[in-house]
mmCIF file of C-alpha atoms and ligand atoms in Angstrom:
data_model
loop_
_atom_site.group_PDB
_atom_site.id
_atom_site.type_symbol
_atom_site.label_atom_id
_atom_site.label_comp_id
_atom_site.label_asym_id
_atom_site.label_seq_id
_atom_site.Cartn_x
_atom_site.Cartn_y
_atom_site.Cartn_z
ATOM 1 C CA MET A 1 96.956 -156.209 135.090
ATOM 2 C CA SER A 2 93.309 -155.454 133.547
ATOM 3 C CA THR A 3 93.438 -152.301 132.259
ATOM 4 C CA SER A 4 90.319 -150.879 130.613
ATOM 5 C CA THR A 5 90.908 -151.271 126.871
ATOM 6 C CA SER A 6 87.764 -149.452 125.667
ATOM 7 C CA ALA A 7 89.487 -146.212 127.510
ATOM 8 C CA ARG A 8 93.036 -147.023 126.937
ATOM 9 C CA ALA A 9 92.132 -147.076 123.088
ATOM 10 C CA ARG A 10 89.701 -144.178 122.818
ATOM 11 C CA ARG A 11 92.957 -141.699 124.412
ATOM 12 C CA ASP A 12 95.359 -143.286 122.168
ATOM 13 C CA SER A 13 93.381 -142.522 119.314
ATOM 14 C CA GLY A 14 93.022 -139.234 120.321
ATOM 15 C CA ALA A 15 89.096 -139.447 120.825
ATOM 16 C CA PRO A 16 87.441 -136.557 122.207
ATOM 17 C CA ALA A 17 86.584 -137.618 125.464
ATOM 18 C CA THR A 18 89.603 -137.359 127.249
ATOM 19 C CA ALA A 19 92.933 -134.939 126.501
ATOM 20 C CA ALA A 20 95.265 -137.296 127.743
ATOM 21 C CA THR A 21 97.377 -137.269 125.177
ATOM 22 C CA THR A 22 98.366 -133.788 125.313
ATOM 23 C CA VAL A 23 101.152 -134.346 127.580
ATOM 24 C CA THR A 24 103.528 -136.670 125.383
ATOM 25 C CA PRO A 25 104.272 -135.263 122.003
ATOM 26 C CA ALA A 26 102.549 -137.176 119.345
ATOM 27 C CA THR A 27 105.734 -138.143 117.989
ATOM 28 C CA THR A 28 107.229 -140.232 120.708
ATOM 29 C CA PRO A 29 106.090 -143.151 121.915
ATOM 30 C CA ARG A 30 103.795 -142.650 124.898
ATOM 31 C CA ARG A 31 104.788 -143.833 128.227
ATOM 32 C CA GLU A 32 102.724 -145.401 131.285
ATOM 33 C CA ARG A 33 101.488 -142.252 132.927
ATOM 34 C CA VAL A 34 102.212 -142.781 136.648
ATOM 35 C CA PHE A 35 100.412 -140.564 139.292
ATOM 36 C CA SER A 36 101.837 -140.356 143.133
ATOM 37 C CA GLY A 37 100.394 -137.985 145.875
ATOM 38 C CA ILE A 38 101.978 -137.490 149.512
ATOM 39 C CA LYS A 39 100.262 -136.097 152.369
ATOM 40 C CA PRO A 40 101.732 -132.796 154.087
ATOM 41 C CA SER A 41 100.644 -134.388 157.790
ATOM 42 C CA GLY A 42 104.138 -133.658 158.941
ATOM 43 C CA THR A 43 107.771 -133.700 157.646
ATOM 44 C CA PRO A 44 108.362 -136.936 155.623
ATOM 45 C CA THR A 45 110.075 -139.823 156.918
ATOM 46 C CA LEU A 46 112.762 -142.047 155.772
ATOM 47 C CA GLY A 47 109.735 -144.520 155.154
ATOM 48 C CA ASN A 48 108.006 -142.539 152.309
ATOM 49 C CA TYR A 49 111.387 -141.637 151.113
ATOM 50 C CA LEU A 50 112.795 -145.372 150.435
ATOM 51 C CA GLY A 51 108.884 -146.628 150.240
ATOM 52 C CA ALA A 52 107.681 -144.249 147.785
ATOM 53 C CA ILE A 53 110.089 -140.666 147.330
ATOM 54 C CA ARG A 54 113.274 -142.256 145.970
ATOM 55 C CA HIS A 55 111.292 -144.637 143.375
ATOM 56 C CA TRP A 56 109.667 -141.505 141.984
ATOM 57 C CA VAL A 57 112.632 -139.759 141.470
ATOM 58 C CA ALA A 58 114.397 -142.695 139.684
ATOM 59 C CA GLU A 59 111.476 -143.534 137.471
ATOM 60 C CA GLN A 60 111.074 -140.108 135.974
ATOM 61 C CA ASP A 61 112.673 -140.961 132.839
ATOM 62 C CA ILE A 62 110.497 -144.029 132.480
ATOM 63 C CA TYR A 63 106.899 -142.638 133.151
ATOM 64 C CA ASP A 64 104.994 -139.694 132.381
ATOM 65 C CA ASN A 65 105.057 -138.450 136.413
ATOM 66 C CA ILE A 66 102.563 -136.190 137.839
ATOM 67 C CA TYR A 67 103.436 -135.962 141.471
ATOM 68 C CA CYS A 68 101.127 -134.423 143.917
ATOM 69 C CA VAL A 69 101.355 -133.011 147.351
ATOM 70 C CA VAL A 70 97.593 -133.787 148.183
ATOM 71 C CA ASP A 71 96.866 -131.722 150.900
ATOM 72 C CA LEU A 72 93.145 -132.044 150.919
ATOM 73 C CA HIS A 73 93.547 -135.827 152.456
ATOM 74 C CA ALA A 74 95.824 -134.077 155.131
ATOM 75 C CA ILE A 75 92.737 -132.308 156.582
ATOM 76 C CA THR A 76 90.581 -135.726 156.759
ATOM 77 C CA VAL A 77 91.799 -135.765 160.362
ATOM 78 C CA PRO A 78 92.665 -132.825 162.193
ATOM 79 C CA GLN A 79 95.419 -130.124 161.050
ATOM 80 C CA ASP A 80 96.840 -126.636 162.657
ATOM 81 C CA PRO A 81 96.067 -124.473 159.097
ATOM 82 C CA ALA A 82 99.707 -122.768 159.599
ATOM 83 C CA GLU A 83 101.388 -125.940 160.324
ATOM 84 C CA LEU A 84 99.762 -127.457 156.941
ATOM 85 C CA ARG A 85 100.059 -123.931 155.442
ATOM 86 C CA ALA A 86 103.842 -124.548 156.076
ATOM 87 C CA ASN A 87 104.075 -128.498 155.865
ATOM 88 C CA THR A 88 102.408 -128.364 152.144
ATOM 89 C CA ARG A 89 105.461 -126.138 150.849
ATOM 90 C CA GLN A 90 108.280 -128.036 152.780
ATOM 91 C CA LEU A 91 106.711 -130.948 151.389
ATOM 92 C CA ALA A 92 106.728 -129.337 147.924
ATOM 93 C CA ALA A 93 110.175 -128.277 148.284
ATOM 94 C CA LEU A 94 111.560 -131.779 149.947
ATOM 95 C CA LEU A 95 110.738 -133.227 146.724
ATOM 96 C CA LEU A 96 112.123 -131.661 144.613
ATOM 97 C CA ALA A 97 115.542 -131.446 147.147
ATOM 98 C CA CYS A 98 115.033 -135.369 146.704
ATOM 99 C CA GLY A 99 115.380 -134.505 143.115
ATOM 100 C CA ILE A 100 111.642 -134.563 141.695
ATOM 101 C CA ASP A 101 112.325 -132.684 138.523
ATOM 102 C CA PRO A 102 109.965 -130.226 137.329
ATOM 103 C CA GLU A 103 111.256 -130.249 133.717
ATOM 104 C CA ARG A 104 110.337 -133.810 133.903
ATOM 105 C CA SER A 105 107.589 -133.927 136.082
ATOM 106 C CA ALA A 106 104.630 -132.651 136.783
ATOM 107 C CA LEU A 107 104.454 -131.270 140.808
ATOM 108 C CA PHE A 108 101.514 -129.199 142.300
ATOM 109 C CA ILE A 109 99.771 -128.664 145.132
ATOM 110 C CA GLN A 110 96.232 -130.596 145.110
ATOM 111 C CA SER A 111 93.899 -127.990 147.074
ATOM 112 C CA HIS A 112 94.896 -125.674 143.495
ATOM 113 C CA MET A 113 92.914 -127.917 140.874
ATOM 114 C CA PRO A 114 89.650 -127.325 142.075
ATOM 115 C CA GLU A 115 88.656 -131.032 139.555
ATOM 116 C CA HIS A 116 89.989 -133.590 141.815
ATOM 117 C CA SER A 117 86.835 -132.604 144.545
ATOM 118 C CA GLU A 118 84.514 -131.949 141.852
ATOM 119 C CA LEU A 119 85.755 -135.064 140.050
ATOM 120 C CA ALA A 120 85.451 -137.185 143.801
ATOM 121 C CA TRP A 121 82.053 -136.255 144.356
ATOM 122 C CA ILE A 122 80.854 -137.740 140.992
ATOM 123 C CA LEU A 123 82.600 -140.653 141.701
ATOM 124 C CA ASN A 124 81.041 -140.817 145.954
ATOM 125 C CA CYS A 125 77.782 -141.402 144.202
ATOM 126 C CA VAL A 126 78.730 -144.130 142.355
ATOM 127 C CA THR A 127 80.647 -145.905 145.431
ATOM 128 C CA PRO A 128 78.736 -148.427 147.231
ATOM 129 C CA THR A 129 79.500 -147.804 151.110
ATOM 130 C CA GLY A 130 80.195 -151.401 151.682
ATOM 131 C CA TRP A 131 83.316 -151.154 149.613
ATOM 132 C CA LEU A 132 84.696 -148.239 151.891
ATOM 133 C CA ASN A 133 83.611 -150.093 154.896
ATOM 134 C CA ARG A 134 86.448 -152.962 154.031
ATOM 135 C CA MET A 135 88.660 -150.541 154.323
ATOM 136 C CA THR A 136 91.708 -151.514 156.624
ATOM 137 C CA GLN A 137 93.190 -148.197 156.733
ATOM 138 C CA PHE A 138 89.828 -146.428 157.788
ATOM 139 C CA LYS A 139 89.823 -148.647 160.460
ATOM 140 C CA ALA A 140 93.444 -148.040 161.177
ATOM 141 C CA LYS A 141 93.177 -144.240 161.302
ATOM 142 C CA ALA A 142 89.526 -144.001 163.349
ATOM 143 C CA GLY A 143 90.698 -145.793 166.123
ATOM 144 C CA ALA A 144 88.005 -146.920 168.610
ATOM 145 C CA ASP A 145 85.931 -144.182 168.365
ATOM 146 C CA ARG A 146 84.674 -144.217 165.191
ATOM 147 C CA GLU A 147 81.457 -142.093 164.643
ATOM 148 C CA ALA A 148 84.123 -139.103 165.731
ATOM 149 C CA ALA A 149 85.752 -139.843 162.531
ATOM 150 C CA SER A 150 84.846 -137.364 159.684
ATOM 151 C CA ALA A 151 83.196 -138.441 156.595
ATOM 152 C CA GLY A 152 86.181 -136.974 154.962
ATOM 153 C CA LEU A 153 88.413 -139.375 156.425
ATOM 154 C CA TYR A 154 85.663 -142.254 155.822
ATOM 155 C CA ALA A 155 85.729 -141.189 152.355
ATOM 156 C CA TYR A 156 89.364 -139.801 151.405
ATOM 157 C CA PRO A 157 89.778 -143.287 149.193
ATOM 158 C CA VAL A 158 87.470 -141.922 146.567
ATOM 159 C CA LEU A 159 89.152 -138.253 146.434
ATOM 160 C CA MET A 160 92.429 -140.748 146.202
ATOM 161 C CA ALA A 161 90.747 -142.684 142.923
ATOM 162 C CA ALA A 162 89.521 -139.097 141.637
ATOM 163 C CA ASP A 163 92.956 -137.755 142.051
ATOM 164 C CA ILE A 164 94.323 -141.064 139.799
ATOM 165 C CA LEU A 165 91.484 -141.027 137.197
ATOM 166 C CA ALA A 166 91.521 -137.450 136.814
ATOM 167 C CA TYR A 167 94.693 -138.331 134.928
ATOM 168 C CA GLN A 168 93.747 -141.331 133.122
ATOM 169 C CA THR A 169 96.817 -142.980 135.132
ATOM 170 C CA ASP A 170 98.019 -146.125 133.986
ATOM 171 C CA ALA A 171 100.025 -147.122 136.978
ATOM 172 C CA VAL A 172 100.027 -145.807 140.989
ATOM 173 C CA PRO A 173 103.171 -146.429 142.736
ATOM 174 C CA VAL A 174 102.224 -147.014 146.560
ATOM 175 C CA GLY A 175 103.725 -148.775 149.579
ATOM 176 C CA ASP A 176 101.529 -151.793 150.403
ATOM 177 C CA ASP A 177 99.628 -150.154 152.898
ATOM 178 C CA GLN A 178 98.014 -148.841 150.180
ATOM 179 C CA ARG A 179 97.168 -151.230 147.886
ATOM 180 C CA GLN A 180 93.631 -151.357 149.004
ATOM 181 C CA HIS A 181 93.259 -148.034 147.952
ATOM 182 C CA VAL A 182 94.936 -148.462 144.580
ATOM 183 C CA GLU A 183 92.479 -151.599 144.297
ATOM 184 C CA LEU A 184 89.536 -149.625 144.991
ATOM 185 C CA THR A 185 90.318 -147.116 142.490
ATOM 186 C CA ARG A 186 90.383 -149.872 140.026
ATOM 187 C CA ASP A 187 86.373 -150.826 141.244
ATOM 188 C CA ILE A 188 85.230 -147.423 140.936
ATOM 189 C CA ALA A 189 86.617 -146.819 137.380
ATOM 190 C CA ASN A 190 85.174 -149.886 136.022
ATOM 191 C CA ALA A 191 81.968 -149.354 138.036
ATOM 192 C CA PHE A 192 81.152 -146.149 136.301
ATOM 193 C CA ASN A 193 82.775 -147.273 132.493
ATOM 194 C CA TYR A 194 80.068 -150.081 132.967
ATOM 195 C CA ARG A 195 77.715 -148.122 134.229
ATOM 196 C CA PHE A 196 78.149 -144.785 131.669
ATOM 197 C CA GLY A 197 80.295 -146.294 129.638
ATOM 198 C CA ALA A 198 83.978 -145.935 128.745
ATOM 199 C CA THR A 199 85.488 -143.042 130.728
ATOM 200 C CA PHE A 200 88.544 -143.981 133.410
ATOM 201 C CA VAL A 201 91.696 -145.749 132.879
ATOM 202 C CA GLU A 202 91.886 -149.184 135.525
ATOM 203 C CA PRO A 203 95.087 -148.357 136.420
ATOM 204 C CA ARG A 204 97.577 -150.820 138.724
ATOM 205 C CA ALA A 205 99.371 -150.392 141.803
ATOM 206 C CA LEU A 206 103.418 -150.642 141.352
ATOM 207 C CA ILE A 207 104.614 -151.975 144.848
ATOM 208 C CA ARG A 208 108.292 -153.053 145.480
ATOM 209 C CA GLU A 209 108.861 -156.153 147.957
ATOM 210 C CA VAL A 210 112.117 -154.465 149.579
ATOM 211 C CA GLY A 211 111.210 -151.657 151.253
ATOM 212 C CA ALA A 212 107.757 -151.462 150.738
ATOM 213 C CA ARG A 213 107.369 -151.048 154.475
ATOM 214 C CA ILE A 214 109.601 -149.389 156.921
ATOM 215 C CA MET A 215 108.445 -149.852 160.444
ATOM 216 C CA SER A 216 108.655 -147.337 163.688
ATOM 217 C CA LEU A 217 111.999 -147.059 165.066
ATOM 218 C CA ASP A 218 110.462 -147.613 168.765
ATOM 219 C CA ASP A 219 107.463 -149.925 168.018
ATOM 220 C CA PRO A 220 108.315 -152.380 164.968
ATOM 221 C CA ALA A 221 104.967 -154.024 164.712
ATOM 222 C CA LYS A 222 103.901 -150.027 163.468
ATOM 223 C CA LYS A 223 104.809 -148.380 160.139
ATOM 224 C CA MET A 224 106.676 -145.307 160.546
ATOM 225 C CA SER A 225 104.492 -142.834 160.028
ATOM 226 C CA LYS A 226 104.879 -138.837 159.855
ATOM 227 C CA SER A 227 102.261 -138.226 162.215
ATOM 228 C CA GLU A 228 103.466 -140.256 164.756
ATOM 229 C CA SER A 229 105.478 -139.265 167.515
ATOM 230 C CA GLU A 230 108.918 -137.836 167.200
ATOM 231 C CA GLY A 231 111.005 -140.583 168.493
ATOM 232 C CA SER A 232 109.491 -143.030 165.883
ATOM 233 C CA TYR A 233 110.318 -141.710 162.677
ATOM 234 C CA ILE A 234 113.767 -140.350 161.062
ATOM 235 C CA SER A 235 112.505 -137.090 159.483
ATOM 236 C CA LEU A 236 114.034 -136.190 156.161
ATOM 237 C CA LEU A 237 114.942 -132.969 158.149
ATOM 238 C CA ASP A 238 116.214 -134.007 161.407
ATOM 239 C CA PRO A 239 119.901 -132.907 162.040
ATOM 240 C CA PRO A 240 122.702 -136.011 161.777
ATOM 241 C CA ASP A 241 122.712 -135.635 165.960
ATOM 242 C CA ALA A 242 119.188 -136.678 165.861
ATOM 243 C CA ILE A 243 119.401 -139.257 163.785
ATOM 244 C CA ARG A 244 122.291 -140.935 165.228
ATOM 245 C CA LYS A 245 120.172 -140.643 168.474
ATOM 246 C CA LYS A 246 116.888 -142.078 167.011
ATOM 247 C CA ILE A 247 118.657 -145.322 165.413
ATOM 248 C CA ALA A 248 121.137 -145.783 168.672
ATOM 249 C CA ARG A 249 117.481 -145.769 170.476
ATOM 250 C CA ALA A 250 115.627 -148.325 168.161
ATOM 251 C CA THR A 251 113.927 -151.322 169.762
ATOM 252 C CA THR A 252 115.714 -154.466 168.676
ATOM 253 C CA ASP A 253 115.801 -156.807 170.956
ATOM 254 C CA SER A 254 117.922 -159.368 173.477
ATOM 255 C CA GLN A 255 119.922 -161.783 171.076
ATOM 256 C CA ARG A 256 122.900 -160.797 169.400
ATOM 257 C CA THR A 257 123.288 -162.026 165.742
ATOM 258 C CA ILE A 258 122.866 -159.494 163.047
ATOM 259 C CA VAL A 259 121.006 -161.350 160.314
ATOM 260 C CA PHE A 260 117.671 -160.593 158.232
ATOM 261 C CA ASP A 261 115.073 -162.957 160.095
ATOM 262 C CA GLU A 262 111.802 -161.439 159.920
ATOM 263 C CA SER A 263 110.492 -162.791 163.199
ATOM 264 C CA ARG A 264 113.213 -160.268 164.582
ATOM 265 C CA PRO A 265 111.008 -157.060 163.355
ATOM 266 C CA GLY A 266 113.164 -154.427 165.224
ATOM 267 C CA ILE A 267 116.250 -155.800 163.786
ATOM 268 C CA TYR A 268 115.004 -156.797 160.706
ATOM 269 C CA ASN A 269 113.722 -153.324 160.126
ATOM 270 C CA LEU A 270 117.138 -151.690 161.256
ATOM 271 C CA LEU A 271 118.933 -153.889 158.706
ATOM 272 C CA THR A 272 116.332 -153.081 155.593
ATOM 273 C CA ILE A 273 116.831 -149.690 155.742
ATOM 274 C CA TYR A 274 120.909 -150.170 155.766
ATOM 275 C CA GLU A 275 120.382 -152.975 152.665
ATOM 276 C CA LEU A 276 117.891 -149.925 150.868
ATOM 277 C CA LEU A 277 120.573 -147.509 151.426
ATOM 278 C CA SER A 278 124.147 -148.998 151.243
ATOM 279 C CA GLY A 279 122.688 -150.895 147.708
ATOM 280 C CA GLN A 280 124.465 -153.879 149.189
ATOM 281 C CA SER A 281 123.595 -157.529 148.975
ATOM 282 C CA ARG A 282 122.191 -159.003 152.740
ATOM 283 C CA GLU A 283 124.822 -161.704 152.983
ATOM 284 C CA ALA A 284 127.556 -158.712 152.259
ATOM 285 C CA ILE A 285 126.091 -157.099 155.365
ATOM 286 C CA GLU A 286 125.892 -160.210 157.470
ATOM 287 C CA ALA A 287 129.199 -160.791 156.976
ATOM 288 C CA GLU A 288 130.250 -157.266 157.337
ATOM 289 C CA PHE A 289 128.627 -157.035 161.192
ATOM 290 C CA ALA A 290 129.687 -160.773 161.943
ATOM 291 C CA SER A 291 131.227 -160.375 164.817
ATOM 292 C CA LYS A 292 129.566 -157.050 165.827
ATOM 293 C CA GLY A 293 127.248 -156.064 167.895
ATOM 294 C CA TYR A 294 123.777 -154.416 168.214
ATOM 295 C CA LYS A 295 126.005 -150.841 169.174
ATOM 296 C CA GLU A 296 128.355 -151.026 166.220
ATOM 297 C CA PHE A 297 125.387 -152.105 163.750
ATOM 298 C CA LYS A 298 123.423 -148.882 164.978
ATOM 299 C CA ALA A 299 126.586 -146.208 164.692
ATOM 300 C CA ALA A 300 127.398 -147.426 160.662
ATOM 301 C CA LEU A 301 123.273 -147.764 159.857
ATOM 302 C CA GLY A 302 123.512 -144.046 161.401
ATOM 303 C CA GLU A 303 126.056 -142.690 159.491
ATOM 304 C CA LEU A 304 124.446 -144.191 156.293
ATOM 305 C CA VAL A 305 121.640 -142.096 156.926
ATOM 306 C CA VAL A 306 122.998 -139.321 157.919
ATOM 307 C CA THR A 307 125.534 -139.330 154.463
ATOM 308 C CA ALA A 308 122.158 -139.962 152.621
ATOM 309 C CA LEU A 309 120.160 -137.018 154.169
ATOM 310 C CA THR A 310 122.966 -134.060 154.400
ATOM 311 C CA PRO A 311 122.314 -133.456 150.693
ATOM 312 C CA VAL A 312 119.072 -133.393 150.352
ATOM 313 C CA GLN A 313 118.656 -131.039 153.344
ATOM 314 C CA ALA A 314 121.376 -128.712 151.287
ATOM 315 C CA ARG A 315 119.267 -128.700 148.691
ATOM 316 C CA TYR A 316 116.213 -128.121 150.589
ATOM 317 C CA ALA A 317 117.752 -125.291 151.993
ATOM 318 C CA GLU A 318 118.905 -123.856 148.469
ATOM 319 C CA ILE A 319 115.161 -124.659 147.660
ATOM 320 C CA THR A 320 113.432 -122.836 150.967
ATOM 321 C CA GLU A 321 115.548 -119.144 149.978
ATOM 322 C CA ASN A 322 113.429 -118.209 147.198
ATOM 323 C CA PRO A 323 109.878 -118.695 147.984
ATOM 324 C CA GLY A 324 108.870 -117.583 145.215
ATOM 325 C CA GLN A 325 110.328 -119.459 142.416
ATOM 326 C CA LEU A 326 108.870 -122.530 144.660
ATOM 327 C CA ASP A 327 105.485 -121.205 143.901
ATOM 328 C CA ALA A 328 105.813 -120.191 140.133
ATOM 329 C CA LEU A 329 106.961 -123.667 139.914
ATOM 330 C CA LEU A 330 104.205 -125.255 141.412
ATOM 331 C CA ALA A 331 101.601 -123.113 139.537
ATOM 332 C CA ARG A 332 103.433 -124.501 136.082
ATOM 333 C CA GLY A 333 103.443 -128.098 137.029
ATOM 334 C CA ALA A 334 99.616 -127.602 138.135
ATOM 335 C CA ALA A 335 99.247 -125.290 134.367
ATOM 336 C CA ARG A 336 100.814 -128.314 132.634
ATOM 337 C CA VAL A 337 98.205 -131.031 134.117
ATOM 338 C CA ARG A 338 94.950 -129.406 134.109
ATOM 339 C CA PRO A 339 93.811 -129.594 130.478
ATOM 340 C CA LEU A 340 93.652 -133.463 131.298
ATOM 341 C CA ALA A 341 91.916 -132.964 134.431
ATOM 342 C CA GLN A 342 89.378 -130.833 132.889
ATOM 343 C CA ALA A 343 88.687 -132.734 130.448
ATOM 344 C CA THR A 344 88.963 -136.251 132.328
ATOM 345 C CA LEU A 345 85.990 -134.412 134.608
ATOM 346 C CA ARG A 346 83.862 -132.646 131.566
ATOM 347 C CA THR A 347 83.485 -136.284 130.124
ATOM 348 C CA ALA A 348 82.411 -137.572 133.483
ATOM 349 C CA LYS A 349 79.666 -134.745 134.029
ATOM 350 C CA ALA A 350 78.390 -135.189 130.119
ATOM 351 C CA ARG A 351 78.527 -139.026 131.190
ATOM 352 C CA VAL A 352 76.379 -138.870 134.561
ATOM 353 C CA GLY A 353 73.837 -135.942 133.108
ATOM 354 C CA LEU A 354 75.178 -132.965 134.925
ATOM 355 C CA ILE A 355 75.987 -131.388 131.286
HETATM 356 N N1 LIG B 401 106.314 -146.342 156.760
HETATM 357 C C1 LIG B 401 106.519 -146.728 155.190
HETATM 358 N N2 LIG B 401 107.340 -146.981 154.464
HETATM 359 C C2 LIG B 401 107.110 -147.194 153.217
HETATM 360 N N3 LIG B 401 106.228 -146.815 152.539
HETATM 361 C C3 LIG B 401 105.723 -145.888 153.382
HETATM 362 N N4 LIG B 401 104.398 -145.248 152.428
HETATM 363 C C4 LIG B 401 104.075 -144.110 153.637
HETATM 364 N N5 LIG B 401 104.884 -144.524 154.804
HETATM 365 C C5 LIG B 401 105.603 -145.365 154.574
HETATM 366 C C6 LIG B 401 104.550 -144.125 151.206
HETATM 367 O O1 LIG B 401 104.724 -142.972 151.271
HETATM 368 C C7 LIG B 401 103.917 -142.226 150.343
HETATM 369 C C8 LIG B 401 103.116 -141.438 150.621
HETATM 370 O O2 LIG B 401 102.361 -141.501 151.892
HETATM 371 P P1 LIG B 401 101.814 -140.261 152.598
HETATM 372 O O3 LIG B 401 102.466 -139.644 152.734
HETATM 373 O O4 LIG B 401 100.484 -139.811 151.691
HETATM 374 O O5 LIG B 401 100.475 -141.414 153.369
HETATM 375 P P2 LIG B 401 100.781 -142.506 154.401
HETATM 376 O O6 LIG B 401 101.220 -143.817 154.096
HETATM 377 O O7 LIG B 401 99.415 -142.363 155.220
HETATM 378 O O8 LIG B 401 101.645 -141.871 155.358
HETATM 379 P P3 LIG B 401 102.733 -141.774 156.915
HETATM 380 O O9 LIG B 401 103.953 -140.964 156.833
HETATM 381 O O10 LIG B 401 101.904 -142.689 157.596
HETATM 382 O O11 LIG B 401 101.803 -140.567 156.896
HETATM 383 P P4 LIG B 401 100.107 -140.161 157.910
HETATM 384 O O12 LIG B 401 101.152 -140.803 159.435
HETATM 385 O O13 LIG B 401 99.715 -139.301 158.074
HETATM 386 O O14 LIG B 401 99.326 -140.889 157.955
HETATM 387 C C9 LIG B 401 102.672 -143.487 150.018
HETATM 388 O O15 LIG B 401 103.351 -144.294 148.655
HETATM 389 C C10 LIG B 401 103.236 -144.739 151.038
HETATM 390 O O16 LIG B 401 102.579 -145.616 151.322
#
């Protein structure tokens, strides 16, 4: 980790260049600030939950947390407007249902904070296109017809950098697929600081080794994604029977042993999900299923997933009964962190010569 010490020093001294000291009272030791975003491009999956959301929930007392539903990222690929609107609210409600506590963490919708887009434009103007050309996720998402991909999809890592840098974030918890974008964020912060003077903290990625990448159920060579086909993922709102069926149909192999073997991606992925949800050791799981077949293992995994998601779904139903309360809570989340984004943007504009 090589955090920008000059920017941090200025922040901790309370100097006017950023207002990042306003979230944590001066009497408490400052916690590291963490920014996390999630795209409302569908209903979140078990992959989103195991790779990201459950850590966000667990770490609320460790970090100063900012959680954002990144709807501007979702529109980098075509979205149905009505579905996007619904998915954005659904995702915010699901984050709360999973245990994000608005008293301890700020939760808001990205497009409600125009500072992100304004800062992104400034950062676009200091980011060489060569850096964006190296982003592997763009290549994967753009597919064969790269010319047809939107400029937004191409430049979205810069918007992500703005999301993170606006809050002088110390760390960004991401699945390993996003590691490259956090590295780009550091590079952009570094380039800006070098050219215009210390302005941004350079954040580091927080990557978890186990569960960093949950794979698709029907093609374990691909990561589980909410915008892929229904059978490839378990959504956090899937009813119990759908969960059981999807797991029963998950691709495995023609072997019989139930062991953690990375060269057998289908069963390895299912075992990883079992490990993360049960909290048992790999040895204990292998011993438990040593004399059993795939069918019994999959049935046990199905029950484990149903048990994990049932309380989330119950809380989600309660939260969505009161849409006005959800809106108010999201507005409060935005209001809480807006001064930070405004202060950073003001500094960046002044440094560049816009004000
Ligand atoms: N399969 C996964 N395993 C582990 N972590 C995952 N994440 C996503 N999929 C997996 C992590 O979830 C966080 C939020 O991700 P996102 O929704 O903002 O973007 P994404 O990574 O592109 O997620 P999807 O589900 O694959 O969305 P679509 O299909 O729209 O592209 C991130 O920390 C991500 O690493």
